[in-house]
CSV table of C-alpha atoms and ligand atoms in Angstrom, one decimal:
chain,number,residue,atom,x,y,z
A,7,MET,CA,-175.4,148.2,-68.0
A,8,VAL,CA,-176.3,146.7,-64.8
A,9,ALA,CA,-178.8,149.1,-64.3
A,10,LYS,CA,-181.0,148.3,-67.4
A,11,ASN,CA,-180.9,144.8,-67.2
A,12,LEU,CA,-181.9,144.8,-63.3
A,13,THR,CA,-184.7,146.9,-64.7
A,14,LEU,CA,-185.6,144.2,-67.3
A,15,VAL,CA,-185.2,141.5,-64.6
A,16,ASN,CA,-187.6,143.4,-62.2
A,17,GLU,CA,-190.1,143.7,-64.6
A,18,ARG,CA,-189.9,139.6,-65.6
A,19,ILE,CA,-190.2,139.3,-61.8
A,20,GLU,CA,-193.6,141.5,-61.6
A,21,VAL,CA,-195.5,139.9,-64.6
A,22,ALA,CA,-194.7,136.2,-63.4
A,23,LEU,CA,-196.2,137.5,-60.0
A,24,LYS,CA,-199.3,138.5,-61.6
A,25,LYS,CA,-199.2,135.3,-63.1
A,26,ARG,CA,-199.0,133.5,-60.0
A,27,LYS,CA,-202.6,131.2,-60.1
A,28,PHE,CA,-202.7,131.0,-56.1
A,29,SER,CA,-201.6,133.0,-52.9
A,30,ALA,CA,-198.3,132.3,-52.0
A,31,PHE,CA,-197.1,132.3,-48.4
A,32,ASP,CA,-195.0,135.6,-49.8
A,33,ASP,CA,-195.4,137.6,-52.4
A,34,ASN,CA,-192.5,139.2,-52.2
A,35,VAL,CA,-189.3,137.7,-54.5
A,36,LYS,CA,-185.8,138.7,-53.0
A,37,LEU,CA,-183.1,138.6,-56.0
A,38,ILE,CA,-179.7,137.5,-55.6
A,39,ALA,CA,-177.2,138.4,-58.2
A,40,VAL,CA,-174.9,136.0,-58.9
A,41,THR,CA,-171.5,137.6,-59.4
A,42,LYS,CA,-169.2,134.3,-59.7
A,43,ASN,CA,-166.9,134.5,-62.7
A,44,HIS,CA,-166.9,138.3,-62.2
A,45,PRO,CA,-164.4,141.0,-60.9
A,46,ALA,CA,-165.3,142.7,-57.8
A,47,ASN,CA,-165.8,145.9,-59.7
A,48,VAL,CA,-169.2,144.2,-61.1
A,49,ILE,CA,-170.1,144.1,-57.6
A,50,ALA,CA,-169.7,147.1,-56.8
A,51,GLU,CA,-171.8,148.1,-59.9
A,52,ALA,CA,-174.4,146.1,-59.1
A,53,VAL,CA,-174.9,147.2,-55.5
A,54,SER,CA,-174.9,151.1,-57.0
A,55,ALA,CA,-177.9,150.2,-59.4
A,56,GLY,CA,-179.8,148.7,-56.3
A,57,ILE,CA,-178.8,145.1,-56.0
A,58,ILE,CA,-178.5,144.0,-52.1
A,59,ALA,CA,-177.1,140.4,-52.0
A,60,VAL,CA,-174.6,138.6,-54.2
A,61,GLY,CA,-174.8,135.1,-54.7
A,62,GLU,CA,-170.9,133.3,-55.1
A,63,ASN,CA,-170.3,129.4,-55.5
A,64,ARG,CA,-166.8,129.5,-54.4
A,65,VAL,CA,-165.6,130.2,-51.2
A,66,GLN,CA,-162.0,131.2,-52.3
A,67,GLU,CA,-163.5,133.2,-54.7
A,68,ALA,CA,-165.8,135.2,-52.6
A,69,LYS,CA,-163.2,135.5,-50.0
A,70,ASP,CA,-160.9,137.6,-52.8
A,71,LYS,CA,-163.6,139.7,-53.3
A,72,PHE,CA,-164.7,140.2,-50.2
A,73,GLU,CA,-161.6,141.2,-48.5
A,74,VAL,CA,-161.5,144.0,-51.8
A,75,LEU,CA,-165.1,145.2,-50.7
A,76,ASN,CA,-166.0,144.2,-47.1
A,77,ASN,CA,-167.0,148.3,-46.8
A,78,LEU,CA,-169.8,147.5,-49.5
A,79,ASP,CA,-173.5,147.3,-47.7
A,80,VAL,CA,-174.5,144.0,-49.1
A,81,GLU,CA,-175.5,140.5,-48.7
A,82,TRP,CA,-173.0,137.7,-49.5
A,83,HIS,CA,-174.8,134.4,-50.5
A,84,LEU,CA,-173.1,130.8,-50.7
A,85,ILE,CA,-174.6,129.0,-53.7
A,86,GLY,CA,-172.7,126.7,-54.6
A,87,HIS,CA,-171.5,123.2,-52.6
A,88,LEU,CA,-169.4,123.8,-49.7
A,89,GLN,CA,-166.7,121.4,-48.4
A,90,THR,CA,-166.8,120.8,-44.4
A,91,ASN,CA,-163.4,122.0,-44.6
A,92,LYS,CA,-164.0,125.5,-45.7
A,93,ALA,CA,-167.1,126.0,-43.5
A,94,LEU,CA,-164.7,128.5,-41.1
A,95,GLN,CA,-164.0,130.8,-44.5
A,96,ALA,CA,-167.4,130.6,-45.4
A,97,VAL,CA,-169.2,131.7,-42.0
A,98,LYS,CA,-167.0,134.5,-42.0
A,99,ILE,CA,-168.2,135.8,-45.3
A,100,PHE,CA,-171.6,134.7,-45.8
A,101,SER,CA,-175.0,136.1,-44.2
A,102,LEU,CA,-176.9,133.1,-46.1
A,103,ILE,CA,-175.4,129.7,-46.8
A,104,HIS,CA,-177.8,127.8,-49.8
A,105,SER,CA,-175.9,124.8,-49.8
A,106,ILE,CA,-176.3,122.9,-46.5
A,107,ASP,CA,-177.4,119.3,-48.3
A,108,SER,CA,-175.8,116.7,-45.2
A,109,GLU,CA,-175.2,116.6,-41.4
A,110,ASN,CA,-171.4,116.3,-41.8
A,111,LEU,CA,-171.9,119.7,-43.4
A,112,LEU,CA,-174.8,121.2,-40.7
A,113,LEU,CA,-172.7,120.0,-37.3
A,114,ALA,CA,-169.1,121.7,-39.4
A,115,VAL,CA,-171.1,125.0,-40.1
A,116,ASN,CA,-172.5,124.9,-36.3
A,117,LYS,CA,-169.5,124.6,-35.1
A,118,ALA,CA,-167.6,126.8,-37.5
A,119,ALA,CA,-170.5,129.7,-36.5
A,120,GLU,CA,-169.9,128.7,-32.7
A,121,LYS,CA,-166.5,129.6,-32.9
A,122,ILE,CA,-166.8,132.8,-34.2
A,123,GLY,CA,-169.8,133.7,-31.8
A,124,LYS,CA,-172.1,133.9,-35.2
A,125,VAL,CA,-175.6,132.2,-35.6
A,126,GLN,CA,-175.4,131.2,-39.2
A,127,ASP,CA,-178.3,131.7,-41.4
A,128,ILE,CA,-178.9,128.2,-43.8
A,129,LEU,CA,-180.8,126.8,-46.1
A,130,PHE,CA,-181.6,123.2,-46.9
A,131,GLN,CA,-180.5,122.3,-50.7
A,132,VAL,CA,-182.8,119.5,-51.6
A,133,ASN,CA,-182.4,117.3,-54.7
A,134,LEU,CA,-185.9,115.6,-55.7
A,135,ALA,CA,-185.7,112.9,-57.7
A,136,HIS,CA,-186.0,114.0,-61.1
A,137,GLU,CA,-182.5,116.0,-61.2
A,138,GLU,CA,-179.6,114.9,-61.9
A,139,SER,CA,-177.6,117.3,-59.8
A,140,LYS,CA,-174.8,115.6,-57.6
A,141,PHE,CA,-175.6,117.5,-54.4
A,142,GLY,CA,-178.8,118.2,-52.2
A,143,MET,CA,-180.4,116.2,-50.1
A,144,GLY,CA,-183.1,113.5,-50.7
A,145,GLU,CA,-186.4,113.9,-49.6
A,146,ASP,CA,-186.7,111.0,-47.3
A,147,ASP,CA,-184.1,112.9,-45.4
A,148,LEU,CA,-185.2,116.2,-44.7
A,149,SER,CA,-187.3,115.8,-42.1
A,150,GLY,CA,-184.2,114.0,-40.0
A,151,LEU,CA,-182.2,117.0,-40.6
A,152,VAL,CA,-184.4,119.4,-40.0
A,153,GLU,CA,-184.8,118.4,-36.5
A,154,LYS,CA,-181.2,118.2,-36.2
A,155,ALA,CA,-180.8,121.5,-37.3
A,156,LEU,CA,-183.2,122.7,-34.8
A,157,LEU,CA,-180.8,121.3,-31.7
A,158,LEU,CA,-178.2,123.4,-32.8
A,159,SER,CA,-177.6,126.7,-31.4
A,160,ASN,CA,-175.6,128.4,-34.2
A,161,VAL,CA,-177.4,127.5,-36.9
A,162,ARG,CA,-180.8,129.6,-38.0
A,163,LEU,CA,-182.6,127.2,-40.8
A,164,CYS,CA,-184.7,130.2,-43.0
A,165,GLY,CA,-186.1,127.6,-45.8
A,166,LEU,CA,-185.1,125.1,-48.9
A,167,MET,CA,-183.2,125.9,-51.5
A,168,CYS,CA,-183.2,123.5,-55.2
A,169,ILE,CA,-180.9,124.2,-58.2
A,170,ALA,CA,-183.2,122.8,-61.9
A,171,PRO,CA,-181.5,120.7,-64.2
A,172,PHE,CA,-180.9,123.0,-67.4
A,173,TYR,CA,-183.9,122.3,-70.2
A,174,ASP,CA,-184.2,124.5,-73.4
A,175,ASN,CA,-187.5,124.9,-72.7
A,176,PRO,CA,-187.9,126.5,-68.8
A,177,GLU,CA,-191.2,124.9,-69.3
A,178,ASP,CA,-189.6,121.4,-68.6
A,179,CYS,CA,-188.5,123.1,-64.7
A,180,ARG,CA,-192.3,123.3,-63.8
A,181,PRO,CA,-193.1,120.2,-62.4
A,182,LEU,CA,-190.0,120.5,-60.0
A,183,PHE,CA,-190.8,123.8,-59.0
A,184,LYS,CA,-194.6,122.5,-58.0
A,185,ASP,CA,-192.9,119.5,-55.9
A,186,MET,CA,-190.5,121.7,-54.3
A,187,TYR,CA,-193.1,124.0,-53.3
A,188,THR,CA,-195.1,121.6,-52.5
A,189,LEU,CA,-192.3,119.9,-50.1
A,190,PHE,CA,-191.6,123.7,-48.8
A,191,CYS,CA,-195.1,123.8,-47.6
A,192,LYS,CA,-195.2,120.6,-46.0
A,193,THR,CA,-192.1,121.0,-44.0
A,194,LYS,CA,-192.8,125.2,-43.1
A,195,LYS,CA,-196.4,123.4,-41.7
A,196,GLU,CA,-194.6,120.5,-39.7
A,197,PHE,CA,-192.1,122.8,-37.9
A,198,SER,CA,-193.8,125.8,-37.8
A,199,SER,CA,-194.5,125.7,-34.1
A,200,ARG,CA,-190.4,125.6,-33.5
A,201,VAL,CA,-188.9,127.7,-36.8
A,202,ASP,CA,-190.4,129.8,-39.1
A,203,LEU,CA,-189.2,128.7,-42.8
A,204,LYS,CA,-189.1,132.1,-44.8
A,205,TYR,CA,-187.3,131.1,-48.2
A,206,LEU,CA,-187.9,128.6,-51.1
A,207,SER,CA,-185.0,129.7,-53.1
A,208,MET,CA,-185.3,128.4,-56.6
A,209,GLY,CA,-185.1,129.5,-60.2
A,210,MET,CA,-181.8,131.4,-62.2
A,211,THR,CA,-181.8,133.5,-65.6
A,212,ASN,CA,-183.7,130.6,-68.2
A,213,ASP,CA,-186.2,129.4,-65.5
A,214,PHE,CA,-186.8,132.0,-62.7
A,215,HIS,CA,-190.2,133.6,-64.4
A,216,ILE,CA,-191.7,129.7,-63.5
A,217,ALA,CA,-190.3,129.2,-60.6
A,218,ILE,CA,-192.1,132.7,-59.3
A,219,GLU,CA,-194.9,131.4,-60.8
A,220,GLU,CA,-195.0,128.1,-58.8
A,221,GLY,CA,-194.0,129.8,-55.4
A,222,ALA,CA,-190.6,130.8,-55.3
A,223,ASN,CA,-189.5,133.9,-53.0
A,224,MET,CA,-185.7,133.9,-53.3
A,225,ILE,CA,-184.1,133.7,-57.0
A,226,ARG,CA,-180.8,133.4,-58.1
A,227,VAL,CA,-179.8,135.6,-61.5
A,228,GLY,CA,-176.2,136.0,-62.7
A,229,THR,CA,-176.7,136.2,-66.6
A,230,ALA,CA,-179.6,138.3,-66.6
A,231,LEU,CA,-177.9,140.6,-65.2
A,232,PHE,CA,-174.1,140.3,-66.2
A,233,GLY,CA,-174.2,138.9,-69.3
A,234,LYS,CA,-172.4,135.5,-70.3
A,235,ARG,CA,-169.7,134.7,-67.8
A,236,GLN,CA,-166.1,133.6,-69.1
A,237,TYR,CA,-164.7,130.7,-67.9
B,307,LIG,C1,-174.6,130.1,-61.5
B,307,LIG,C2,-175.7,129.8,-60.7
B,307,LIG,C3,-176.7,130.6,-60.7
B,307,LIG,C4,-177.3,131.7,-62.1
B,307,LIG,O1,-176.9,131.1,-62.9
B,307,LIG,P1,-177.7,132.0,-64.2
B,307,LIG,O2,-178.3,131.0,-65.3
B,307,LIG,O3,-176.6,132.8,-64.7
B,307,LIG,O4,-178.6,133.2,-64.1
B,307,LIG,C5,-177.8,130.4,-59.8
B,307,LIG,N1,-177.7,129.6,-59.1
B,307,LIG,C6,-176.5,128.4,-58.6
B,307,LIG,C7,-176.6,127.8,-57.7
B,307,LIG,C8,-175.4,128.9,-59.7
B,307,LIG,O5,-174.5,128.1,-59.3
């Protein structure tokens, strides 16, 4: 089931890349398979189907699965909101944390990573004015927080992430994705001599084709791979 869905998702990725009207900085798209609310055996199945990275949105849930699957050759990504008091658990599990959105959280993750002798890869979650989302830093805070991240030894800033609101018509996400890509390119350029911002993480089942057309090179897809989640 997952293997068949993965083929369909990969086809959608290819079509979207062909429809991209400009040459983005990176024409590869990294697929994060979002396994939240699915049991550990689904992750194992996804990995045998060729998935190389899974996304979870809660630390505790990821920890439970990670303990069962810790020999599995897969990257774990945290895509949901992180509380500072879970930073230590998070750095033990995740290869990339997508959801850093405040100075406090940045410092907590740096400190936790230092404690276990790790340099933690992170993305900054940005919340542009058109979004209703509770989390994410404002555009105005971005440059200042990048500066701060560059002074820390145990985090490595790898790019930006955003969560678009759900629209019935995914075309409605296009303006947000365009603005995110513009902001990403501007930030990448501004700091290019000091850090290589590689990833723009945006797009989910409903809208990832639009996100790719507008420059995303990391997408987070759950439903299209695993079906509807049971809550
Ligand atoms: C759940 C979730 C996804 C995946 O959503 P689907 O619509 O199932 O593809 C992607 N990103 C984040 C942050 C999520 O919480």
